[in-house]
Amino acid sequence: MAEKDIAEKTLEAYNDVFADIVNVLLFQGRHFVKEDELEEESPVSSYKADGKLHAQERDVAKYWRKGLVRIALYGLENQTGIDSDMPLRLFSYDGAAYRAQLLTDKAMKEETGSAAPRYPVVTLVLYFGYDRQWKAPTTLFECLEIPEEIKPFVNDYRMNLYEIAYLSDEQVQMFSSDFKIVADYFVQMRKNKNYVASETAIKHVHELLQLMAIMTQDNRFESIYSPDMERRTTNMCEVLERVEERGIQKGIQKGIQKGIIQGEDTILALMNYLLNNNRTEDARKATEDKAYRNKLLTEIFGVEQRI
């Protein structure tokens, strides 16, 4: 998971988003899994190899309960790139989850004399690439070189792969959580190489921007976040405006630092920035007070104008 681990709480860890993803991708939009039926599960498991214990971690995992009965364990794995060994990794995750059930069963039998109920493990791989489709193995058989003589005795394993950018428009419309915004972004980028934002309100702003930053490898999505975006209605129209503004700001900063933008051009860049952001009082004061102008240049562009 690497970079995705830095998120305090991922978007998909919210029950409304997790249930939405499962319901659309597995059950064609039917509200089969309810938010209040989901329970956190530690994504960390372990395996033994070379005489040592190694940790392995899913992206997100949740139990699905009906009352006190566990119906299933769902796991989600996010992929920005194509991994030829993905079926092997998932087989390991799922195997560890079944192993945990055996340990629970053993402990319950020792304590109560009754067997613990068994439940299935279902893992979904969400692939966000829009430049190319997943052409790598999706089954255990495709990962192995199996002699024909023993192939009938080898058990296969198939992973549940969902290519988000290749979902149909009808599937995207089935989502009701913030994941609809994410899916719509990648579908549009695959079809048009461009994204036209909607005015749909974002519920989990910080987590959505973190996911977008990681999946698009564009850190501007996360860098434009501010806590006030959680306290009011925020949509992707505003997000894109801020992302574009941050790109322009960085471009100007680089130009000043390289000496491409100098003297009066530097002041002009500052004035344009202030006026475009409705900071008219700052613009007025900057024309009269050199110290204040330098303060703004440092604040906005990270440089000081010295003429």
Short mmCIF file of C-alpha atoms in Angstrom, two decimals, residues 18-197:
data_model
loop_
_atom_site.label_atom_id
_atom_site.label_comp_id
_atom_site.label_asym_id
_atom_site.label_seq_id
_atom_site.Cartn_x
_atom_site.Cartn_y
_atom_site.Cartn_z
CA PHE A 18 -17.38 1.13 1.62
CA ALA A 19 -20.99 -0.12 1.49
CA ASP A 20 -21.62 1.94 -1.67
CA ILE A 21 -18.64 0.38 -3.48
CA VAL A 22 -19.64 -3.16 -2.51
CA ASN A 23 -23.31 -2.63 -3.41
CA VAL A 24 -22.61 -1.17 -6.85
CA LEU A 25 -19.77 -3.45 -7.92
CA LEU A 26 -21.09 -6.72 -6.49
CA PHE A 27 -24.85 -6.23 -6.35
CA GLN A 28 -25.57 -3.89 -9.29
CA GLY A 29 -26.59 -0.99 -7.09
CA ARG A 30 -28.96 -2.83 -4.76
CA HIS A 31 -28.59 -1.68 -1.14
CA PHE A 32 -27.69 -5.16 -0.01
CA VAL A 33 -25.01 -4.15 2.52
CA LYS A 34 -26.04 -1.44 5.01
CA GLU A 35 -23.64 1.08 6.57
CA ASP A 36 -24.54 0.06 10.12
CA GLU A 37 -23.86 -3.59 9.33
CA LEU A 38 -20.15 -2.97 8.73
CA GLU A 39 -17.53 -3.41 11.43
CA GLU A 40 -13.85 -2.48 11.36
CA GLU A 41 -11.34 -5.28 10.92
CA SER A 42 -7.61 -4.89 11.31
CA PRO A 43 -6.10 -4.92 7.79
CA VAL A 44 -2.88 -6.43 9.17
CA SER A 45 -2.20 -10.17 9.09
CA SER A 46 1.00 -12.20 9.10
CA TYR A 47 2.63 -15.19 7.46
CA LYS A 48 5.69 -17.28 8.21
CA ALA A 49 8.52 -17.63 5.71
CA ASP A 50 12.19 -18.52 6.10
CA GLY A 51 11.52 -19.18 9.76
CA LYS A 52 10.41 -15.57 10.30
CA LEU A 53 7.05 -13.91 10.82
CA HIS A 54 6.19 -11.25 8.22
CA ALA A 55 3.37 -8.69 8.33
CA GLN A 56 1.09 -8.04 5.37
CA GLU A 57 -1.56 -5.37 5.12
CA ARG A 58 -4.74 -4.91 3.13
CA ASP A 59 -5.86 -1.41 2.14
CA VAL A 60 -9.28 -1.65 3.86
CA ALA A 61 -11.13 -4.58 5.43
CA LYS A 62 -14.54 -4.77 7.13
CA TYR A 63 -16.79 -7.44 8.56
CA TRP A 64 -20.38 -7.57 7.34
CA ARG A 65 -22.71 -8.46 10.21
CA LYS A 66 -26.38 -9.25 10.60
CA GLY A 67 -26.96 -8.79 14.29
CA LEU A 68 -24.27 -10.81 16.04
CA VAL A 69 -23.63 -13.06 13.04
CA ARG A 70 -20.73 -12.36 10.71
CA ILE A 71 -21.92 -12.85 7.13
CA ALA A 72 -18.63 -12.11 5.33
CA LEU A 73 -15.33 -10.28 5.42
CA TYR A 74 -14.88 -7.75 2.62
CA GLY A 75 -11.50 -6.37 1.59
CA LEU A 76 -10.66 -3.54 -0.82
CA GLU A 77 -7.33 -3.12 -2.62
CA ASN A 78 -6.49 0.06 -4.55
CA GLN A 79 -4.18 -0.14 -7.57
CA THR A 80 -2.80 2.73 -9.62
CA GLY A 81 -0.49 0.41 -11.56
CA ILE A 82 -0.74 -3.10 -12.95
CA ASP A 83 0.68 -5.84 -10.73
CA SER A 84 1.29 -9.24 -12.35
CA ASP A 85 1.51 -10.89 -8.92
CA MET A 86 -1.80 -9.51 -7.65
CA PRO A 87 -3.58 -12.91 -7.56
CA LEU A 88 -0.76 -14.31 -5.41
CA ARG A 89 -0.99 -11.38 -3.00
CA LEU A 90 -4.77 -11.68 -2.69
CA PHE A 91 -4.55 -15.43 -2.20
CA SER A 92 -2.23 -14.73 0.71
CA TYR A 93 -4.58 -12.13 2.23
CA ASP A 94 -7.62 -14.35 1.93
CA GLY A 95 -5.73 -17.38 3.23
CA ALA A 96 -4.65 -15.40 6.32
CA ALA A 97 -8.28 -14.41 6.93
CA TYR A 98 -9.41 -18.05 6.79
CA ARG A 99 -6.51 -19.03 9.04
CA ALA A 100 -7.73 -16.45 11.58
CA GLN A 101 -11.14 -18.15 11.54
CA LEU A 102 -9.51 -21.47 12.41
CA LEU A 103 -7.73 -19.87 15.37
CA THR A 104 -10.97 -18.25 16.53
CA ASP A 105 -12.78 -21.57 16.20
CA LYS A 106 -10.12 -23.33 18.25
CA ALA A 107 -10.27 -20.72 21.03
CA MET A 108 -14.08 -20.83 21.15
CA LYS A 109 -14.18 -24.60 21.34
CA GLU A 110 -11.74 -24.54 24.24
CA GLU A 111 -13.75 -21.88 26.04
CA THR A 112 -17.38 -22.85 25.31
CA GLY A 113 -17.26 -26.24 23.61
CA SER A 114 -19.07 -24.75 20.58
CA ALA A 115 -17.66 -24.16 17.12
CA ALA A 116 -17.30 -20.62 15.78
CA PRO A 117 -19.35 -19.84 12.67
CA ARG A 118 -17.43 -19.72 9.38
CA TYR A 119 -17.91 -16.98 6.82
CA PRO A 120 -16.59 -16.23 3.31
CA VAL A 121 -13.86 -13.73 2.47
CA VAL A 122 -14.41 -11.48 -0.56
CA THR A 123 -11.68 -9.15 -1.87
CA LEU A 124 -12.24 -6.48 -4.51
CA VAL A 125 -9.37 -4.91 -6.48
CA LEU A 126 -10.09 -1.35 -7.61
CA TYR A 127 -7.81 -0.43 -10.51
CA PHE A 128 -7.71 3.31 -11.27
CA GLY A 129 -5.55 3.33 -14.40
CA TYR A 130 -7.21 5.03 -17.38
CA ASP A 131 -4.36 4.95 -19.92
CA ARG A 132 -4.55 1.20 -20.37
CA GLN A 133 -6.66 -1.69 -19.23
CA TRP A 134 -5.49 -4.47 -16.93
CA LYS A 135 -3.84 -7.11 -19.12
CA ALA A 136 -1.93 -8.85 -16.32
CA PRO A 137 -3.00 -12.13 -14.66
CA THR A 138 -6.31 -12.19 -12.80
CA THR A 139 -6.13 -15.85 -11.73
CA LEU A 140 -3.64 -17.99 -9.87
CA PHE A 141 -3.29 -20.30 -12.89
CA GLU A 142 -2.12 -17.35 -15.00
CA CYS A 143 0.67 -16.62 -12.49
CA LEU A 144 2.05 -20.16 -12.44
CA GLU A 145 3.81 -22.50 -14.81
CA ILE A 146 1.83 -25.68 -14.28
CA PRO A 147 2.68 -28.97 -16.02
CA GLU A 148 -0.38 -30.34 -17.76
CA GLU A 149 -0.04 -33.63 -15.85
CA ILE A 150 -0.71 -31.99 -12.48
CA LYS A 151 -3.00 -29.14 -13.59
CA PRO A 152 -6.20 -31.07 -12.70
CA PHE A 153 -4.98 -31.27 -9.10
CA VAL A 154 -4.08 -27.60 -8.66
CA ASN A 155 -6.77 -25.31 -7.26
CA ASP A 156 -7.24 -22.02 -9.09
CA TYR A 157 -7.99 -18.64 -7.52
CA ARG A 158 -9.72 -15.78 -9.34
CA MET A 159 -9.49 -12.18 -8.19
CA ASN A 160 -12.42 -9.75 -8.38
CA LEU A 161 -11.02 -6.95 -10.54
CA TYR A 162 -12.92 -3.71 -11.18
CA GLU A 163 -11.44 -1.19 -13.59
CA ILE A 164 -12.92 2.06 -12.29
CA ALA A 165 -12.11 4.12 -15.40
CA TYR A 166 -13.89 1.54 -17.57
CA LEU A 167 -17.17 1.44 -15.67
CA SER A 168 -20.24 2.34 -17.70
CA ASP A 169 -22.04 5.65 -17.20
CA GLU A 170 -24.95 3.65 -15.75
CA GLN A 171 -22.67 2.06 -13.16
CA VAL A 172 -21.20 5.44 -12.17
CA GLN A 173 -24.68 6.82 -11.61
CA MET A 174 -25.46 3.96 -9.22
CA PHE A 175 -22.95 5.27 -6.66
CA SER A 176 -24.46 7.50 -3.98
CA SER A 177 -21.38 8.29 -1.86
CA ASP A 178 -18.27 10.39 -2.56
CA PHE A 179 -16.97 7.47 -4.59
CA LYS A 180 -19.31 8.57 -7.38
CA ILE A 181 -17.14 11.70 -7.79
CA VAL A 182 -13.98 9.58 -7.90
CA ALA A 183 -15.40 7.11 -10.43
CA ASP A 184 -16.78 9.92 -12.61
CA TYR A 185 -13.36 11.61 -12.68
CA PHE A 186 -11.53 8.51 -13.93
CA VAL A 187 -14.22 7.58 -16.46
CA GLN A 188 -14.14 11.09 -17.93
CA MET A 189 -10.34 11.09 -18.06
CA ARG A 190 -10.37 7.75 -19.89
CA LYS A 191 -12.98 8.90 -22.42
CA ASN A 192 -12.05 12.54 -22.97
CA LYS A 193 -8.60 13.06 -21.37
CA ASN A 194 -10.37 15.91 -19.61
CA TYR A 195 -12.62 16.31 -16.58
CA VAL A 196 -15.71 18.49 -16.30
CA ALA A 197 -16.57 18.83 -12.62
#
